[in-house]
Coordinates of C-alpha atoms and ligand atoms in Angstrom, one line a residue:
M1419 CA 130.9 79.4 124.9
A1420 CA 130.7 83.0 123.7
S1421 CA 133.1 83.7 120.8
N1422 CA 135.9 86.1 121.5
L1423 CA 136.6 86.3 117.8
E1424 CA 136.9 89.8 116.2
V1425 CA 137.5 90.2 112.5
V1426 CA 139.2 93.1 110.8
I1427 CA 138.6 93.4 107.0
M1428 CA 140.9 95.7 105.1
A1429 CA 138.9 97.4 102.3
A1430 CA 140.4 100.9 101.9
G1431 CA 142.6 100.2 98.9
K1432 CA 141.9 101.9 95.5
G1433 CA 141.6 99.1 93.0
T1434 CA 142.8 101.3 90.1
R1435 CA 143.0 98.3 87.8
M1436 CA 139.3 97.6 88.0
K1437 CA 138.8 100.7 85.8
S1438 CA 135.4 101.4 87.4
S1439 CA 133.8 104.1 89.5
L1440 CA 132.3 101.3 91.8
P1441 CA 134.6 100.8 94.8
K1442 CA 136.6 97.6 94.2
V1443 CA 135.2 95.6 97.1
L1444 CA 131.6 96.2 95.9
H1445 CA 132.1 94.3 92.6
P1446 CA 130.1 91.1 92.8
V1447 CA 131.1 87.5 92.9
A1448 CA 128.1 85.2 92.4
G1449 CA 125.8 88.2 92.5
K1450 CA 127.1 89.5 95.9
P1451 CA 129.7 92.2 96.6
M1452 CA 133.0 90.5 97.3
V1453 CA 133.4 92.2 100.7
C1454 CA 130.1 90.6 101.6
H1455 CA 131.5 87.1 101.0
V1456 CA 134.2 88.1 103.5
I1457 CA 131.7 89.4 106.1
D1458 CA 129.5 86.3 105.6
T1459 CA 132.6 84.1 106.3
A1460 CA 133.2 86.1 109.5
R1461 CA 129.6 85.4 110.5
Q1462 CA 130.0 81.7 109.8
L1463 CA 132.9 81.8 112.3
Q1464 CA 130.5 83.5 114.8
A1465 CA 132.7 86.6 115.0
R1466 CA 131.3 88.8 117.7
Q1467 CA 132.4 91.9 115.9
T1468 CA 133.6 92.8 112.4
V1469 CA 135.5 96.0 111.7
V1470 CA 135.7 97.1 108.1
I1471 CA 138.5 99.5 107.2
T1472 CA 137.2 101.9 104.5
G1473 CA 139.0 104.6 102.6
H1474 CA 138.5 104.8 98.8
G1475 CA 134.8 105.0 98.2
A1476 CA 134.2 104.9 102.0
E1477 CA 130.7 106.4 101.9
Q1478 CA 129.5 104.1 99.2
V1479 CA 131.0 101.0 100.8
E1480 CA 129.6 101.9 104.3
A1481 CA 126.2 102.6 102.9
A1482 CA 126.0 99.4 100.9
L1483 CA 127.1 97.3 103.9
T1484 CA 124.8 99.0 106.3
A1485 CA 121.9 98.4 103.9
S1486 CA 122.8 94.7 103.7
Y1487 CA 123.6 94.0 107.4
G1488 CA 122.3 96.8 109.6
S1489 CA 124.8 97.9 112.2
A1490 CA 124.7 94.9 114.6
G1491 CA 128.2 93.6 115.0
L1492 CA 129.5 95.7 112.1
Q1493 CA 131.8 98.7 112.7
F1494 CA 133.6 100.9 110.2
A1495 CA 137.0 102.6 110.7
R1496 CA 138.1 105.1 108.1
Q1497 CA 141.6 105.1 106.9
M1498 CA 142.5 108.4 105.3
P1499 CA 145.0 108.5 103.6
Q1500 CA 146.0 104.9 103.0
L1501 CA 149.5 104.4 104.4
G1502 CA 149.7 100.6 104.2
T1503 CA 148.2 97.5 105.7
G1504 CA 149.7 98.1 109.2
H1505 CA 148.3 101.6 109.2
A1506 CA 144.9 100.1 108.1
V1507 CA 144.8 97.7 111.1
Q1508 CA 145.9 100.5 113.4
Q1509 CA 142.6 102.2 112.6
A1510 CA 140.7 99.2 113.9
A1511 CA 142.8 98.8 117.1
P1512 CA 140.5 101.1 119.3
H1513 CA 137.6 98.9 118.4
L1514 CA 139.3 95.6 119.5
A1515 CA 138.9 94.2 123.0
D1516 CA 142.2 93.1 124.6
E1517 CA 141.0 89.6 125.3
A1518 CA 139.8 89.1 121.7
T1519 CA 141.4 86.9 119.0
V1520 CA 141.7 89.0 115.9
V1521 CA 141.6 87.6 112.4
V1522 CA 142.8 90.0 109.6
L1523 CA 141.1 89.6 106.2
S1524 CA 141.0 91.6 103.0
G1525 CA 137.7 92.7 101.4
D1526 CA 139.1 91.8 97.9
V1527 CA 139.8 88.1 98.8
P1528 CA 136.3 86.6 98.6
L1529 CA 136.7 82.8 98.5
T1530 CA 138.5 82.0 101.8
Q1531 CA 136.6 79.2 103.5
A1532 CA 135.4 79.3 107.1
D1533 CA 137.1 75.9 107.9
T1534 CA 140.5 77.3 106.8
L1535 CA 140.1 80.2 109.1
Q1536 CA 139.0 78.0 111.9
A1537 CA 142.2 76.0 111.5
L1538 CA 144.2 79.2 111.5
I1539 CA 142.5 80.4 114.7
A1540 CA 143.2 77.0 116.3
A1541 CA 146.9 77.4 115.3
S1542 CA 147.0 80.8 117.0
G1543 CA 145.7 79.1 120.1
G1544 CA 145.2 82.3 122.1
D1545 CA 149.0 82.9 122.5
K1546 CA 150.6 82.7 119.1
L1547 CA 150.8 84.7 115.9
A1548 CA 149.4 82.4 113.1
L1549 CA 149.9 83.2 109.4
L1550 CA 148.0 81.7 106.5
T1551 CA 150.7 80.8 103.9
I1552 CA 150.9 79.1 100.6
E1553 CA 153.6 77.9 98.2
F1554 CA 153.5 79.4 94.7
V1555 CA 155.6 78.3 91.7
D1556 CA 155.8 82.0 90.9
P1557 CA 155.8 84.0 94.1
T1558 CA 156.4 87.3 92.4
G1559 CA 154.8 90.3 94.2
Y1560 CA 154.0 88.5 97.4
G1561 CA 155.6 88.8 100.9
R1562 CA 158.0 85.9 101.4
I1563 CA 158.0 83.7 104.5
V1564 CA 161.5 83.7 105.9
R1565 CA 162.3 80.7 108.1
D1566 CA 165.5 79.9 110.1
A1567 CA 167.5 76.7 109.8
A1568 CA 165.1 75.0 112.2
G1569 CA 162.1 75.9 110.1
Q1570 CA 160.8 78.6 112.5
V1571 CA 159.2 81.6 110.9
Q1572 CA 161.5 84.7 111.4
A1573 CA 160.0 87.4 109.2
I1574 CA 157.8 88.3 106.2
V1575 CA 159.8 90.2 103.6
E1576 CA 157.9 92.1 100.9
Q1577 CA 158.9 91.6 97.3
K1578 CA 160.3 95.2 97.0
D1579 CA 162.5 94.8 100.1
A1580 CA 163.7 91.2 99.5
S1581 CA 167.2 90.2 98.6
D1582 CA 167.7 87.9 95.5
E1583 CA 168.0 85.0 97.8
Q1584 CA 164.8 85.8 99.6
R1585 CA 163.0 86.3 96.3
R1586 CA 163.7 82.6 95.6
I1587 CA 161.5 81.6 98.6
R1588 CA 158.3 80.2 97.3
E1589 CA 156.3 80.2 100.5
V1590 CA 154.3 83.5 100.6
Y1591 CA 152.1 85.3 103.1
S1592 CA 148.4 85.2 102.0
G1593 CA 147.5 88.5 103.7
I1594 CA 145.5 86.6 106.4
M1595 CA 146.6 86.2 110.0
A1596 CA 145.1 85.3 113.4
V1597 CA 146.6 86.8 116.6
P1598 CA 145.5 87.7 120.2
A1599 CA 144.6 91.4 120.4
R1600 CA 146.7 91.9 123.5
L1601 CA 149.8 90.9 121.5
L1602 CA 148.8 92.7 118.3
K1603 CA 148.1 96.1 119.8
P1604 CA 151.6 97.0 121.1
W1605 CA 153.1 95.7 117.9
L1606 CA 150.9 97.9 115.8
A1607 CA 152.0 100.9 117.9
K1608 CA 155.6 100.1 117.0
L1609 CA 155.3 99.9 113.2
D1610 CA 157.3 102.3 111.1
N1611 CA 157.5 103.0 107.3
H1612 CA 161.2 102.6 106.9
N1613 CA 161.0 100.3 103.8
A1614 CA 161.1 100.4 100.0
Q1615 CA 157.4 101.5 99.7
Q1616 CA 157.5 103.9 102.7
E1617 CA 154.3 102.1 104.0
F1618 CA 153.4 100.8 107.4
Y1619 CA 153.5 97.1 106.8
L1620 CA 151.3 94.8 108.9
T1621 CA 153.7 92.1 108.1
D1622 CA 156.4 93.7 110.3
V1623 CA 154.5 92.3 113.4
V1624 CA 156.3 89.0 112.6
K1625 CA 159.7 90.4 113.6
F1626 CA 158.2 92.0 116.8
A1627 CA 156.7 88.6 117.7
V1628 CA 160.1 86.9 117.2
A1629 CA 161.8 89.6 119.3
D1630 CA 159.2 89.2 122.1
G1631 CA 159.6 85.4 122.1
V1632 CA 156.0 84.9 120.9
P1633 CA 155.8 81.8 118.7
V1634 CA 154.9 82.5 115.0
V1635 CA 153.2 79.6 113.3
A1636 CA 152.3 79.1 109.6
H1637 CA 149.2 77.3 108.6
V1638 CA 150.0 76.3 105.0
I1639 CA 147.3 75.6 102.5
A1640 CA 147.4 74.4 98.9
D1641 CA 144.2 75.9 97.5
A1642 CA 145.2 79.1 95.8
A1643 CA 141.6 80.3 95.1
Q1644 CA 141.1 80.8 98.9
V1645 CA 143.7 83.4 99.1
A1646 CA 143.4 84.9 95.6
G1647 CA 142.7 88.7 95.5
V1648 CA 140.9 90.6 92.9
N1649 CA 142.7 93.5 91.3
S1650 CA 141.4 93.4 87.7
P1651 CA 138.2 92.5 85.7
A1652 CA 140.1 89.4 84.5
Q1653 CA 140.8 88.2 88.0
L1654 CA 137.2 88.9 89.0
A1655 CA 136.0 86.7 86.1
E1656 CA 138.5 84.0 87.0
L1657 CA 137.3 83.8 90.6
E1658 CA 133.7 83.8 89.5
R1659 CA 134.3 80.7 87.4
I1660 CA 136.2 79.0 90.2
H1661 CA 133.4 79.8 92.6
Q1662 CA 130.6 78.6 90.2
R1663 CA 132.5 75.5 89.4
R1664 CA 132.8 74.6 93.1
R1665 CA 129.1 75.2 93.6
A1666 CA 128.2 73.1 90.6
E1667 CA 130.4 70.3 92.0
A1668 CA 128.6 70.5 95.4
F1669 CA 125.2 70.3 93.7
M1670 CA 126.3 67.4 91.5
S1671 CA 127.6 65.5 94.6
E1672 CA 124.0 65.8 96.0
G1673 CA 122.6 64.3 92.8
V1674 CA 121.7 67.3 90.7
R1675 CA 122.3 66.7 87.0
I1676 CA 124.2 69.7 85.6
I1677 CA 124.8 69.1 81.9
D1678 CA 127.9 71.3 81.9
P1679 CA 129.3 72.7 85.2
A1680 CA 131.3 75.2 83.3
R1681 CA 128.1 76.8 82.1
F1682 CA 126.1 77.1 85.3
D1683 CA 125.6 80.2 87.4
V1684 CA 124.0 80.7 90.8
R1685 CA 123.9 84.3 92.0
G1686 CA 121.9 83.7 95.2
E1687 CA 120.4 80.6 96.8
L1688 CA 119.4 77.6 94.8
V1689 CA 117.6 74.7 96.6
C1690 CA 117.2 71.5 94.6
A1691 CA 115.1 68.4 95.4
Q1692 CA 116.0 65.0 93.9
D1693 CA 116.4 64.2 90.2
V1694 CA 116.6 67.8 89.1
Q1695 CA 118.2 68.3 85.7
I1696 CA 119.7 71.6 84.5
D1697 CA 120.8 72.2 80.9
V1698 CA 123.6 74.6 79.8
N1699 CA 123.7 78.4 80.3
C1700 CA 121.1 78.8 83.0
I1701 CA 121.3 81.6 85.6
F1702 CA 119.7 81.4 89.0
E1703 CA 119.2 84.6 91.0
G1704 CA 117.8 85.4 94.4
R1705 CA 116.1 82.4 96.0
V1706 CA 115.1 79.6 93.6
E1707 CA 113.6 76.3 94.7
L1708 CA 113.4 73.4 92.2
G1709 CA 111.1 70.5 93.2
Q1710 CA 111.7 66.8 92.5
G1711 CA 112.3 65.9 88.9
V1712 CA 112.2 69.4 87.6
K1713 CA 113.9 70.0 84.3
I1714 CA 115.3 73.3 83.3
G1715 CA 116.1 73.7 79.6
A1716 CA 119.1 75.6 78.1
N1717 CA 119.5 79.3 78.4
C1718 CA 116.9 80.0 81.1
V1719 CA 117.1 82.8 83.7
L1720 CA 115.2 82.0 86.9
A1721 CA 114.9 84.4 89.8
N1722 CA 112.9 84.4 93.1
C1723 CA 110.6 81.5 92.2
R1724 CA 109.5 78.0 93.2
I1725 CA 109.2 75.4 90.5
E1726 CA 107.2 72.4 91.9
A1727 CA 107.8 68.7 91.2
G1728 CA 107.8 67.4 87.7
A1729 CA 107.5 70.8 86.0
V1730 CA 109.5 71.4 82.9
I1731 CA 110.9 74.8 82.0
H1732 CA 111.8 74.8 78.3
P1733 CA 114.7 76.7 76.8
F1734 CA 115.0 80.5 76.8
T1735 CA 112.4 81.1 79.5
H1736 CA 112.8 84.1 81.8
I1737 CA 111.2 84.0 85.3
D1738 CA 111.6 86.8 87.8
G1739 CA 109.3 86.9 90.9
E1740 CA 111.2 89.9 92.4
K1741 CA 109.4 90.6 95.7
L1742 CA 106.1 88.9 95.0
G1743 CA 107.6 85.6 93.8
V1744 CA 106.5 83.2 91.1
T1745 CA 105.2 79.7 91.6
V1746 CA 105.0 77.1 88.9
G1747 CA 102.8 74.1 89.8
E1748 CA 103.4 70.4 89.6
G1749 CA 103.8 69.0 86.1
A1750 CA 103.5 72.4 84.5
L1751 CA 105.1 73.0 81.1
I1752 CA 106.6 76.5 80.6
G1753 CA 108.2 77.9 77.4
P1754 CA 110.2 77.9 75.3
F1755 CA 110.5 81.7 75.3
A1756 CA 108.0 82.3 78.1
R1757 CA 108.1 85.2 80.6
L1758 CA 106.8 84.9 84.1
R1759 CA 106.7 88.1 86.1
P1760 CA 106.1 88.9 89.8
G1761 CA 102.9 87.3 91.2
A1762 CA 102.5 84.7 88.5
Q1763 CA 101.0 81.8 90.5
L1764 CA 100.6 78.8 88.2
G1765 CA 98.7 75.7 89.3
A1766 CA 99.4 72.1 88.5
E1767 CA 99.7 71.1 84.8
V1768 CA 99.4 74.7 83.5
H1769 CA 100.9 75.2 80.1
I1770 CA 102.5 78.5 79.1
G1771 CA 103.9 78.5 75.6
N1772 CA 106.2 80.7 73.5
F1773 CA 106.0 84.4 73.8
V1774 CA 103.4 84.4 76.6
E1775 CA 103.8 86.9 79.4
V1776 CA 102.1 86.3 82.8
K1777 CA 102.1 89.0 85.6
N1778 CA 100.3 89.1 88.9
S1779 CA 97.9 86.4 87.8
T1780 CA 96.6 83.1 89.2
L1781 CA 96.1 80.2 86.8
A1782 CA 94.3 77.2 88.2
K1783 CA 95.0 73.6 87.4
G1784 CA 95.2 72.7 83.7
A1785 CA 94.8 76.2 82.3
K1786 CA 96.7 76.8 79.0
A1787 CA 98.0 79.9 77.2
N1788 CA 100.2 78.4 74.5
H1789 CA 101.1 81.2 72.1
L1790 CA 101.7 85.0 72.0
A1791 CA 99.5 86.2 74.8
Y1792 CA 99.4 88.4 77.9
L1793 CA 97.8 87.7 81.2
G1794 CA 98.1 90.6 83.7
D1795 CA 96.1 91.0 86.9
A1796 CA 94.0 88.0 86.0
T1797 CA 92.3 85.1 87.8
V1798 CA 92.1 82.1 85.5
G1799 CA 90.0 79.1 86.3
E1800 CA 90.7 75.4 85.8
R1801 CA 91.1 74.1 82.2
V1802 CA 90.7 77.5 80.6
N1803 CA 92.1 77.7 77.1
Y1804 CA 93.5 81.1 76.3
G1805 CA 94.0 81.7 72.6
A1806 CA 96.9 83.0 70.6
G1807 CA 97.3 86.8 70.5
S1808 CA 94.8 87.4 73.3
I1809 CA 95.5 89.9 76.0
T1810 CA 94.0 91.3 79.2
A1811 CA 93.8 95.1 78.9
N1812 CA 94.4 95.5 82.6
Y1813 CA 95.6 99.1 82.5
D1814 CA 93.3 102.0 81.5
G1815 CA 96.1 104.5 81.5
A1816 CA 95.7 105.4 85.2
N1817 CA 94.6 102.3 87.2
K1818 CA 95.0 98.5 86.9
H1819 CA 91.9 96.3 87.0
R1820 CA 91.4 92.5 87.3
T1821 CA 90.1 90.1 84.7
V1822 CA 88.4 87.0 85.9
I1823 CA 88.1 84.0 83.6
E1824 CA 86.1 81.3 85.2
A1825 CA 86.6 77.5 84.8
D1826 CA 86.4 75.9 81.4
V1827 CA 86.3 79.1 79.4
H1828 CA 87.6 79.2 75.9
I1829 CA 89.1 82.5 74.8
G1830 CA 89.6 82.5 71.0
S1831 CA 92.5 84.1 69.2
N1832 CA 93.3 87.8 69.2
C1833 CA 90.8 88.8 71.9
V1834 CA 91.1 91.9 74.1
L1835 CA 89.5 91.5 77.6
V1836 CA 89.0 95.0 78.9
A1837 CA 89.3 94.9 82.7
P1838 CA 87.5 94.9 85.0
V1839 CA 85.6 92.1 83.4
T1840 CA 84.5 88.5 84.2
I1841 CA 84.0 85.8 81.6
G1842 CA 81.4 83.4 83.1
A1843 CA 82.3 79.7 83.6
G1844 CA 82.2 77.5 80.5
G1845 CA 81.7 80.5 78.2
T1846 CA 83.4 81.0 74.8
V1847 CA 84.7 84.3 73.5
G1848 CA 84.9 84.4 69.7
G1849 CA 88.2 85.1 68.0
G1850 CA 88.9 88.8 67.5
S1851 CA 86.5 90.0 70.2
T1852 CA 87.0 93.0 72.4
I1853 CA 85.1 92.3 75.6
T1854 CA 84.2 95.3 77.7
K1855 CA 81.3 93.8 79.7
S1856 CA 81.1 90.7 81.9
T1857 CA 79.5 87.6 80.2
E1858 CA 77.1 85.0 81.6
P1859 CA 78.3 81.4 82.3
G1860 CA 78.1 79.3 79.2
A1861 CA 77.5 82.2 76.9
L1862 CA 79.1 82.6 73.4
S1863 CA 80.3 86.2 73.2
V1864 CA 81.4 87.8 70.0
A1865 CA 82.2 91.5 69.8
R1866 CA 84.2 92.6 66.8
G1867 CA 84.9 95.9 65.1
K1868 CA 83.1 98.1 67.6
Q1869 CA 84.6 101.6 67.3
I1870 CA 85.3 103.9 70.2
S1871 CA 84.3 107.5 69.7
I1872 CA 87.5 109.4 70.4
A1873 CA 85.6 112.6 70.9
N1874 CA 83.7 111.1 73.8
Y1875 CA 86.6 109.4 75.5
K1876 CA 87.4 110.7 79.0
R1877 CA 90.7 109.6 80.4
P1878 CA 90.2 107.9 83.8
Q1879 CA 91.6 109.5 86.9
K1880 CA 94.0 107.8 89.2
M1881 CA 92.1 106.3 92.2
K1882 CA 93.1 107.6 95.6
Ligands
LIG2741 C1 150.0 92.3 101.2 C2 151.1 91.8 102.1 C3 151.9 90.7 101.5 C4 151.0 89.6 101.0 C5 149.9 90.1 100.1 C6 148.9 89.0 99.8 C7 151.7 93.7 103.5 C8 152.7 94.8 103.7 N1 152.0 92.9 102.5 O1 150.7 92.9 100.1 O2 152.9 90.2 102.3 O3 151.8 88.6 100.3 O4 149.2 91.2 100.8 O5 148.0 89.5 98.9 O6 150.7 93.6 104.2 N2 144.7 98.1 102.2 C9 144.1 99.0 103.0 N3 144.8 100.2 103.3 C10 146.1 100.4 102.9 C11 146.7 99.4 102.1 C12 146.0 98.2 101.8 O7 143.0 98.9 103.4 O8 146.6 101.4 103.3 C13 144.0 96.9 101.9 C14 143.8 96.7 100.4 O9 142.6 97.3 99.9 C15 143.8 95.2 100.2 C16 144.6 94.7 101.4 O10 144.7 95.8 102.3 O11 142.5 94.7 100.4 C17 146.0 94.3 101.0 O12 146.7 95.4 100.4 P1 147.6 95.2 99.1 O13 148.1 96.5 98.7 O14 146.9 94.3 98.1 O15 148.8 94.5 99.8 P2 150.1 93.8 99.0 O16 151.0 94.9 98.7 O17 149.6 93.0 97.9
LIG2742 CA1 147.5 92.5 97.0

């Protein structure tokens, strides 16, 4: 059955208390702009259309969302100036089909769950106005749900318009409703701003529904995080922790050992096989895959990488594959204090020790670089031992060149391999050598203290 669900996301408000030039709804939760959490929830519901109401920072918000989602199923409606939530939804009305069911959400309420909205849509049932509500011990600031003696919802009264008696009501409107468009549209057309804030209140549709004999139903939830809005940096941090805690609990329920769920951050997509163990203060960004039995030590940052079964990432390691990705092979040992950059492809049982940087290089099974070294644009064979302080000089100031180190080579300490260069299989390079020419298999190469004549040096030109 094709969905007739259309979602309106109010995102025109200013967010003064964020004290930031970034529009409020673009501030990230779990590495993703909060409005994108709301859009992704709408997509989980298979909404056939999402209309985002923009105002403050409209260009920036629209550009960011178009970059993330393209324009399929996503519309923008500008609200200038911002005259209230009813006025905001009025801007979306021309985009809404009469036979649609409309769900109204806010771009600054990121943690609402799809199943909660599904229940709200079911409560609306194609012919009712359904409100998502919650009871607060301290309802200050929220619109109160006013019910009659029989418990039927009669109105939502805003804090500033409420009588003392109404202010004692603890059930509040979450800001989220589901309603058929054919009912909503004529109510929107009737809104006025005759109230304490001189705003067009979306919440006034409740009294129109009551007057028209349309049933108003409340779907009451208990989970405050799902309706919590972000108005300040402190609230943003609070929701971030709640969100991360919930993700940690979900991972733990699938068997992942997280040493402290309060010190665990996923800012993207983390996929864990069985028996994964994650120590404190680790951050996972982009897409990260951890194979069976992988152990991640404390204080690691891992982004866009795949760590295969049995590998151990020791503390303080930084891995970022960016677009090229990083692979760490089975049983490899990485760190502490290692840095793996885009295109590092490490085979099984590779060892990368402290203060070793690897970029755009392939290391075959059993290769080791244990201390203070750089491997960039290199192809390293099986069982190579790469000494402390050695580097590939892969960049001549204009172009990058490859270094090939064949199987079973030993590179001593403090060597400079000036690319392009190949060290033949089984060869040894003596400590302190600067190697500028390829060497034969099995050869012992020692090249120390050779001076370059600066007068004769010609800077290479960039290759076309
Ligand atoms: C609104 C509800 C209130 C509810 C509360 C829940 C109304 C009149 N009141 O109040 O009953 O308890 O949410 O948080 O709806 N926005 C626009 N354009 C505008 C005004 C607001 O896009 O002209 C957006 C804001 O950016 C925000 C959302 O609408 O995302 C809600 O606006 P906000 O000012 O926070 O509404 P409240 O006064 O808190
Ligand atoms: Ca609010």
